[in-house]
Amino acid sequence: MTRTKKTLSWLAGIVALVIVGIVIFVITFDWNRLKPTINQKVSTELNRPFAIRGNLGVDWSRPADETGWRSWVPWPHVHAEDIVLGNPADIPAVSMVSLERVDASLSPLALLGKQIYIPRIKLKQPDASLRRLANGKNNWTFELANASNEGQPKDQKSAWSFKIDDIVFDQGKIAYDDAMIGAKFKATIDPLGKPLPFSEVVGDSSSAKKVASKKAPDYVFGWKVDGTYNDESLSGSGKIGGMLALRDPDGLFPLQADVRSGKTRVAVAGTLSDPLNLGALDLRLQFSGQSLSQLHKLTGIVLPDTPPYSTDGHLSAELKRAKGAIYRYQNFNGKIGDSDIHGSLTYQMSKPRPSLSGELVSNQLRFADLAPLIGADSNQEKASRGEKATQPSDKVLPRDKFDTKQWSTMDANVKFTAKRIEHGESLPLSDLYTHLSLNNGTLLMDPLRFGVAGGNLNSTIRLEGKRTPMRGTADLHARGFQLQKLLPNVESMRRSLGQLNGDAKISGTGNSVADLLGTSNGDVRLLVNDGVISRNLMEIAGLNVGNYLVGKLFGDDEVKINCAAADIGIKNGLAATRLFVFDTENAVINISGNVNLATERMDLSIDPESKGMRVLTLRSPLYVKGTFKHPDVGVKAGPLIARGVAAVALGAVVAPAAALLALISPSEVDSNQCGGMLKGMKK
């Protein structure tokens, strides 16, 4: 053997001994000696306490799933016990995360390509505590030490990459405490044991089929939550996919939840794309509760007070849009009270305020279900929804307050159609259409249109919620109300060809219907022609005062009305008659006085004037006083009415007569019973 060969042999032997020595050293090295260094280094980098308080070790073994020469390269399997990650210094809590044990395998060959590749990390008893203070500071945002180093180039991309294929754990616990949104709950996450197919959870309804149009991974984990949200109880359960589905930006992450907050229940099942970056949602959504207004605490969407409701539809969302996330709740079906509801809505997180838009349709709307929208539901109806009674027992006008503070938090543009309105026999409404818009705290319904007794009631309602108190205006136009349909239970009215027309324009301030009317200013004009009046009519309408008055004036007989005309002015909540006259076949009856809408008190005088030789049952004036709830009616003490009083009154109302003529179509003036009387007044 030459000297060169001997030298090379010795070098090879030395290298082999060094390698064997290194391997023996690595295998036998007590890795716990590195814990102080690791703990200090990680704590410094994360700017918060970190500690491996238990055993730290490394085992070496050949990978079972590698082939060829790669299978001969041993992999290090790292395990660490009793790990604790603390909170930043300004978060008053002991720790953020604690783990009983972590096991992970590291690919040594991947390090040659500057990649840290861990096929699987196994966690034992992970326990996390997430907390956000009232000032917005939280413990899940990390301020790394390197991020604050001066002289470092910003957004410099590292040459190293990090990859984890899967994370598994036996049971995880998460505590969440958020002072900003009033949330405090605990969640437990457990493996299902056996993956559950996506289709078995979503179901086979029409909305579920739309959600399941794409292939989604199986559900792997189940979870439960219990606590409070916005000072109301919160509980729920659900399922989610595995960690492989969570890290795939091009895949779909399955999720399912059934959550109750207070008296509201929300159930979802579907997928989330690009879950780590909150890409897009595709869900079947069902929710129900006592009132839609209670959803504001959960969603931030301003919705009206309603009776109990439930819906089922398809929710899709684009969460990464540059102009703000957009949510679409499409083709949903549901009920509000005893009314059906269908449609599609879109909610966009836009600037300066989020917006809600869409179209809603009800095939059969129960009129009583509209009452909570204006605070006109009874105390009994409120009690059935678990709400406090607010309407005073001695008042008639609705006194529920509009919650205008929420109106400025979003805008809205929604159209609503009720094809058929279910109501009592005394309320002949047939259909409803409105276009509702909410813009910077101002609510506008233009038009708000009802079909009434063969005619229609067109109105424009404007409520300025940003004012204190709120300012409201209403412009109403009633045209072509057919008396035979308006009063279908009156036998003689069925033969009537008469109709009711009217205009009203009023404005007021206040945060309830009662306050708005109690401060209102405006005008009300009404015309009724070719009708009948009787005690029977008053009884059917439930008007005890009218029943008394008609009985005193006409007895029990039916009396034909040629024309009834009213022109009423309202100032500061006091409605006073400019003209209020009934021209019947027997007499002309003048009504004068005022009605105080603020105090709900009346002071009216009814003065009948007989026609020709006909004799009225009563020729003394009548009065109506008292409150709306408890009226006082009777006969005025004093002399009989002097003849000619009614004629004098009619002669003094030229201006009201001209205004009332405008309620009659020009082509109908001559045929309308009121036309001749009003033209005579005008002359």
PDB file of C-alpha atoms in Angstrom, residues 15 19 124 134 233 273 277 295 368 374 390 421 425 452 454 531 550 577 584 619 650:
ATOM      1  CA  VAL A  15     -14.183  11.127   9.031  1.00  0.00           C
ATOM      2  CA  ILE A  19     -19.605  11.011  11.898  1.00  0.00           C
ATOM      3  CA  LYS A 124     -51.946  16.716  23.716  1.00  0.00           C
ATOM      4  CA  ALA A 134     -61.954  47.324  26.052  1.00  0.00           C
ATOM      5  CA  SER A 233     -76.608  33.485  27.137  1.00  0.00           C
ATOM      6  CA  SER A 273     -62.826  28.677   0.932  1.00  0.00           C
ATOM      7  CA  ASN A 277     -57.434  34.111   4.755  1.00  0.00           C
ATOM      8  CA  LEU A 295     -80.374  40.223  15.281  1.00  0.00           C
ATOM      9  CA  ALA A 368    -101.526  42.054  12.851  1.00  0.00           C
ATOM     10  CA  ILE A 374     -95.094  51.111  14.304  1.00  0.00           C
ATOM     11  CA  THR A 390     -95.200  49.800  27.301  1.00  0.00           C
ATOM     12  CA  ILE A 421    -103.402  40.895   3.275  1.00  0.00           C
ATOM     13  CA  GLU A 425    -113.788  42.031   8.228  1.00  0.00           C
ATOM     14  CA  VAL A 452    -108.212  49.468   0.146  1.00  0.00           C
ATOM     15  CA  GLY A 454    -111.371  48.668  -4.444  1.00  0.00           C
ATOM     16  CA  GLY A 531    -123.693  56.200   1.575  1.00  0.00           C
ATOM     17  CA  VAL A 550    -126.825  58.249  15.402  1.00  0.00           C
ATOM     18  CA  THR A 577    -112.657  71.694  12.187  1.00  0.00           C
ATOM     19  CA  THR A 584    -128.297  63.490   4.655  1.00  0.00           C
ATOM     20  CA  ARG A 619    -133.080  68.994  17.556  1.00  0.00           C
ATOM     21  CA  LEU A 650    -121.897  76.455   4.912  1.00  0.00           C
TER      22      LEU A 650
END
